[in-house]
């Protein structure tokens, strides 16, 4: 079983790397509807429609015009998530997402960071880095 170090992770916004990336996560979910009826001995459910969402945190770089600056509230973007890095044949998750939140954090003793949240618009596909 392979284990990977997170330091190689990457996100591309379209074909451009998201600069100064610190961390990211993606969560896939599916809706369920309870269809249990009287007389059943255990709960049952129907599977609904799948979806996905995620977030990313970066060191703020306002010169990253095709990465961070492209992730504006309401923007529809194609995102590529690469946990092992952007080397050809590594695992890749790709999907179109809507940016739902952009935040900036700054502190006296820290660096300025930018955070992004997004929700998938369509399926998240699993494949390999081209």
PDB file of C-alpha atoms in Angstrom:
ATOM      1  CA  UNK A   1       0.000   0.000   0.000  1.00  0.00           C
ATOM      2  CA  UNK A   2       1.401   3.380  -1.010  1.00  0.00           C
ATOM      3  CA  UNK A   3       1.614   6.387   1.286  1.00  0.00           C
ATOM      4  CA  UNK A   4       2.096   9.922  -0.009  1.00  0.00           C
ATOM      5  CA  UNK A   5       3.444  13.087   1.534  1.00  0.00           C
ATOM      6  CA  UNK A   6       1.137  16.114   1.253  1.00  0.00           C
ATOM      7  CA  UNK A   7       3.983  18.422   0.209  1.00  0.00           C
ATOM      8  CA  UNK A   8       3.502  17.393  -3.430  1.00  0.00           C
ATOM      9  CA  UNK A   9      -0.194  18.301  -3.602  1.00  0.00           C
ATOM     10  CA  UNK A  10      -1.345  20.807  -6.204  1.00  0.00           C
ATOM     11  CA  UNK A  11      -4.434  22.452  -7.649  1.00  0.00           C
ATOM     12  CA  UNK A  12      -4.698  23.777 -11.180  1.00  0.00           C
ATOM     13  CA  UNK A  13      -7.269  26.432 -12.029  1.00  0.00           C
ATOM     14  CA  UNK A  14      -7.890  25.518 -15.650  1.00  0.00           C
ATOM     15  CA  UNK A  15      -4.333  24.888 -16.859  1.00  0.00           C
ATOM     16  CA  UNK A  16      -2.619  27.239 -14.374  1.00  0.00           C
ATOM     17  CA  UNK A  17      -1.229  26.236 -10.974  1.00  0.00           C
ATOM     18  CA  UNK A  18      -2.833  27.797  -7.908  1.00  0.00           C
ATOM     19  CA  UNK A  19       0.115  29.692  -6.435  1.00  0.00           C
ATOM     20  CA  UNK A  20       1.383  29.542  -2.861  1.00  0.00           C
ATOM     21  CA  UNK A  21      -0.880  26.585  -1.994  1.00  0.00           C
ATOM     22  CA  UNK A  22      -0.744  25.501   1.661  1.00  0.00           C
ATOM     23  CA  UNK A  23      -3.576  22.968   1.877  1.00  0.00           C
ATOM     24  CA  UNK A  24      -6.713  21.745   0.147  1.00  0.00           C
ATOM     25  CA  UNK A  25      -9.522  19.277   0.654  1.00  0.00           C
ATOM     26  CA  UNK A  26     -12.299  17.778  -1.439  1.00  0.00           C
ATOM     27  CA  UNK A  27     -15.341  15.945  -0.090  1.00  0.00           C
ATOM     28  CA  UNK A  28     -17.697  13.867  -2.211  1.00  0.00           C
ATOM     29  CA  UNK A  29     -21.190  13.266  -0.839  1.00  0.00           C
ATOM     30  CA  UNK A  30     -24.454  11.670  -1.858  1.00  0.00           C
ATOM     31  CA  UNK A  31     -27.966  12.489  -0.688  1.00  0.00           C
ATOM     32  CA  UNK A  32     -30.087   9.727   0.802  1.00  0.00           C
ATOM     33  CA  UNK A  33     -33.829   9.543   1.358  1.00  0.00           C
ATOM     34  CA  UNK A  34     -35.253   7.359   4.110  1.00  0.00           C
ATOM     35  CA  UNK A  35     -37.744   4.838   2.721  1.00  0.00           C
ATOM     36  CA  UNK A  36     -38.296   2.819   5.900  1.00  0.00           C
ATOM     37  CA  UNK A  37     -41.888   1.661   6.410  1.00  0.00           C
ATOM     38  CA  UNK A  38     -43.824   0.183   9.309  1.00  0.00           C
ATOM     39  CA  UNK A  39     -42.970  -3.459   9.759  1.00  0.00           C
ATOM     40  CA  UNK A  40     -39.344  -3.091   8.552  1.00  0.00           C
ATOM     41  CA  UNK A  41     -36.794  -4.557  10.955  1.00  0.00           C
ATOM     42  CA  UNK A  42     -34.121  -1.995  10.043  1.00  0.00           C
ATOM     43  CA  UNK A  43     -33.941   1.410   8.430  1.00  0.00           C
ATOM     44  CA  UNK A  44     -33.542   1.543   4.660  1.00  0.00           C
ATOM     45  CA  UNK A  45     -32.862   4.371   2.255  1.00  0.00           C
ATOM     46  CA  UNK A  46     -32.681   5.333  -1.395  1.00  0.00           C
ATOM     47  CA  UNK A  47     -29.528   6.807  -2.869  1.00  0.00           C
ATOM     48  CA  UNK A  48     -29.958  10.268  -4.341  1.00  0.00           C
ATOM     49  CA  UNK A  49     -27.734  12.566  -6.328  1.00  0.00           C
ATOM     50  CA  UNK A  50     -23.978  12.818  -5.640  1.00  0.00           C
ATOM     51  CA  UNK A  51     -22.102  16.088  -5.284  1.00  0.00           C
ATOM     52  CA  UNK A  52     -18.809  17.496  -4.096  1.00  0.00           C
ATOM     53  CA  UNK A  53     -17.301  20.526  -2.427  1.00  0.00           C
ATOM     54  CA  UNK A  54     -13.930  21.644  -1.183  1.00  0.00           C
ATOM     55  CA  UNK A  55     -11.620  24.352   0.002  1.00  0.00           C
ATOM     56  CA  UNK A  56      -8.083  25.624  -0.395  1.00  0.00           C
ATOM     57  CA  UNK A  57      -5.752  27.824   1.633  1.00  0.00           C
ATOM     58  CA  UNK A  58      -2.834  29.770   0.154  1.00  0.00           C
ATOM     59  CA  UNK A  59      -0.253  32.341   1.141  1.00  0.00           C
ATOM     60  CA  UNK A  60      -1.769  35.488  -0.363  1.00  0.00           C
ATOM     61  CA  UNK A  61      -0.222  36.295  -3.753  1.00  0.00           C
ATOM     62  CA  UNK A  62      -2.030  39.104  -5.575  1.00  0.00           C
ATOM     63  CA  UNK A  63       0.250  38.596  -8.594  1.00  0.00           C
ATOM     64  CA  UNK A  64      -1.167  35.080  -9.163  1.00  0.00           C
ATOM     65  CA  UNK A  65      -3.576  36.396 -11.802  1.00  0.00           C
ATOM     66  CA  UNK A  66      -4.547  33.014 -13.317  1.00  0.00           C
ATOM     67  CA  UNK A  67      -4.758  31.221  -9.967  1.00  0.00           C
ATOM     68  CA  UNK A  68      -5.781  33.080  -6.809  1.00  0.00           C
ATOM     69  CA  UNK A  69      -7.077  36.151  -8.626  1.00  0.00           C
ATOM     70  CA  UNK A  70      -9.261  33.939 -10.868  1.00  0.00           C
ATOM     71  CA  UNK A  71     -11.053  32.517  -7.818  1.00  0.00           C
ATOM     72  CA  UNK A  72     -13.595  35.275  -7.263  1.00  0.00           C
ATOM     73  CA  UNK A  73     -16.999  34.855  -5.627  1.00  0.00           C
ATOM     74  CA  UNK A  74     -19.460  33.357  -8.094  1.00  0.00           C
ATOM     75  CA  UNK A  75     -16.768  32.405 -10.629  1.00  0.00           C
ATOM     76  CA  UNK A  76     -17.213  29.116 -12.460  1.00  0.00           C
ATOM     77  CA  UNK A  77     -13.819  27.425 -12.748  1.00  0.00           C
ATOM     78  CA  UNK A  78     -12.383  24.080 -13.761  1.00  0.00           C
ATOM     79  CA  UNK A  79     -10.287  22.679 -10.928  1.00  0.00           C
ATOM     80  CA  UNK A  80      -7.762  19.837 -10.998  1.00  0.00           C
ATOM     81  CA  UNK A  81      -6.825  18.358  -7.598  1.00  0.00           C
ATOM     82  CA  UNK A  82      -3.586  16.387  -7.510  1.00  0.00           C
ATOM     83  CA  UNK A  83      -2.704  14.865  -4.127  1.00  0.00           C
ATOM     84  CA  UNK A  84       0.524  13.287  -5.411  1.00  0.00           C
ATOM     85  CA  UNK A  85       1.639  16.283  -7.492  1.00  0.00           C
ATOM     86  CA  UNK A  86       1.290  17.249 -11.135  1.00  0.00           C
ATOM     87  CA  UNK A  87       3.514  14.535 -12.609  1.00  0.00           C
ATOM     88  CA  UNK A  88       2.043  12.669 -15.568  1.00  0.00           C
ATOM     89  CA  UNK A  89      -0.011   9.560 -14.628  1.00  0.00           C
ATOM     90  CA  UNK A  90      -0.495  10.624 -10.960  1.00  0.00           C
ATOM     91  CA  UNK A  91      -4.083  10.600  -9.696  1.00  0.00           C
ATOM     92  CA  UNK A  92      -6.178  13.623 -10.626  1.00  0.00           C
ATOM     93  CA  UNK A  93      -9.691  14.695  -9.630  1.00  0.00           C
ATOM     94  CA  UNK A  94     -11.257  17.220 -12.003  1.00  0.00           C
ATOM     95  CA  UNK A  95     -14.495  19.144 -11.964  1.00  0.00           C
ATOM     96  CA  UNK A  96     -16.209  22.439 -12.608  1.00  0.00           C
ATOM     97  CA  UNK A  97     -16.940  24.404  -9.447  1.00  0.00           C
ATOM     98  CA  UNK A  98     -18.511  27.645  -8.327  1.00  0.00           C
ATOM     99  CA  UNK A  99     -16.438  29.724  -5.904  1.00  0.00           C
ATOM    100  CA  UNK A 100     -18.730  30.322  -2.909  1.00  0.00           C
ATOM    101  CA  UNK A 101     -16.368  32.018  -0.458  1.00  0.00           C
ATOM    102  CA  UNK A 102     -13.095  33.959  -0.488  1.00  0.00           C
ATOM    103  CA  UNK A 103     -11.460  34.990   2.772  1.00  0.00           C
ATOM    104  CA  UNK A 104      -8.297  36.736   3.911  1.00  0.00           C
ATOM    105  CA  UNK A 105      -6.621  36.180   7.272  1.00  0.00           C
ATOM    106  CA  UNK A 106      -3.903  38.429   8.687  1.00  0.00           C
ATOM    107  CA  UNK A 107      -2.318  38.634  12.118  1.00  0.00           C
ATOM    108  CA  UNK A 108       0.452  40.571  13.834  1.00  0.00           C
ATOM    109  CA  UNK A 109       2.631  37.489  14.209  1.00  0.00           C
ATOM    110  CA  UNK A 110       1.636  35.658  11.066  1.00  0.00           C
ATOM    111  CA  UNK A 111       1.548  35.779   7.315  1.00  0.00           C
ATOM    112  CA  UNK A 112      -1.404  36.841   5.196  1.00  0.00           C
ATOM    113  CA  UNK A 113      -3.383  33.870   3.949  1.00  0.00           C
ATOM    114  CA  UNK A 114      -6.233  33.546   1.503  1.00  0.00           C
ATOM    115  CA  UNK A 115      -8.913  30.875   1.713  1.00  0.00           C
ATOM    116  CA  UNK A 116     -11.371  29.664  -0.902  1.00  0.00           C
ATOM    117  CA  UNK A 117     -14.466  27.485  -0.715  1.00  0.00           C
ATOM    118  CA  UNK A 118     -16.213  25.989  -3.706  1.00  0.00           C
ATOM    119  CA  UNK A 119     -19.068  23.675  -4.592  1.00  0.00           C
ATOM    120  CA  UNK A 120     -19.074  21.310  -7.537  1.00  0.00           C
ATOM    121  CA  UNK A 121     -21.268  21.996 -10.531  1.00  0.00           C
ATOM    122  CA  UNK A 122     -21.529  18.542 -12.079  1.00  0.00           C
ATOM    123  CA  UNK A 123     -19.577  15.377 -11.468  1.00  0.00           C
ATOM    124  CA  UNK A 124     -16.073  15.155 -10.072  1.00  0.00           C
ATOM    125  CA  UNK A 125     -14.118  12.846 -12.346  1.00  0.00           C
ATOM    126  CA  UNK A 126     -11.213  10.648 -11.249  1.00  0.00           C
ATOM    127  CA  UNK A 127      -8.371  10.017 -13.658  1.00  0.00           C
ATOM    128  CA  UNK A 128      -4.687  10.651 -14.168  1.00  0.00           C
ATOM    129  CA  UNK A 129      -2.699  13.821 -14.707  1.00  0.00           C
ATOM    130  CA  UNK A 130      -2.283  14.331 -18.464  1.00  0.00           C
TER     131      UNK A 130
END
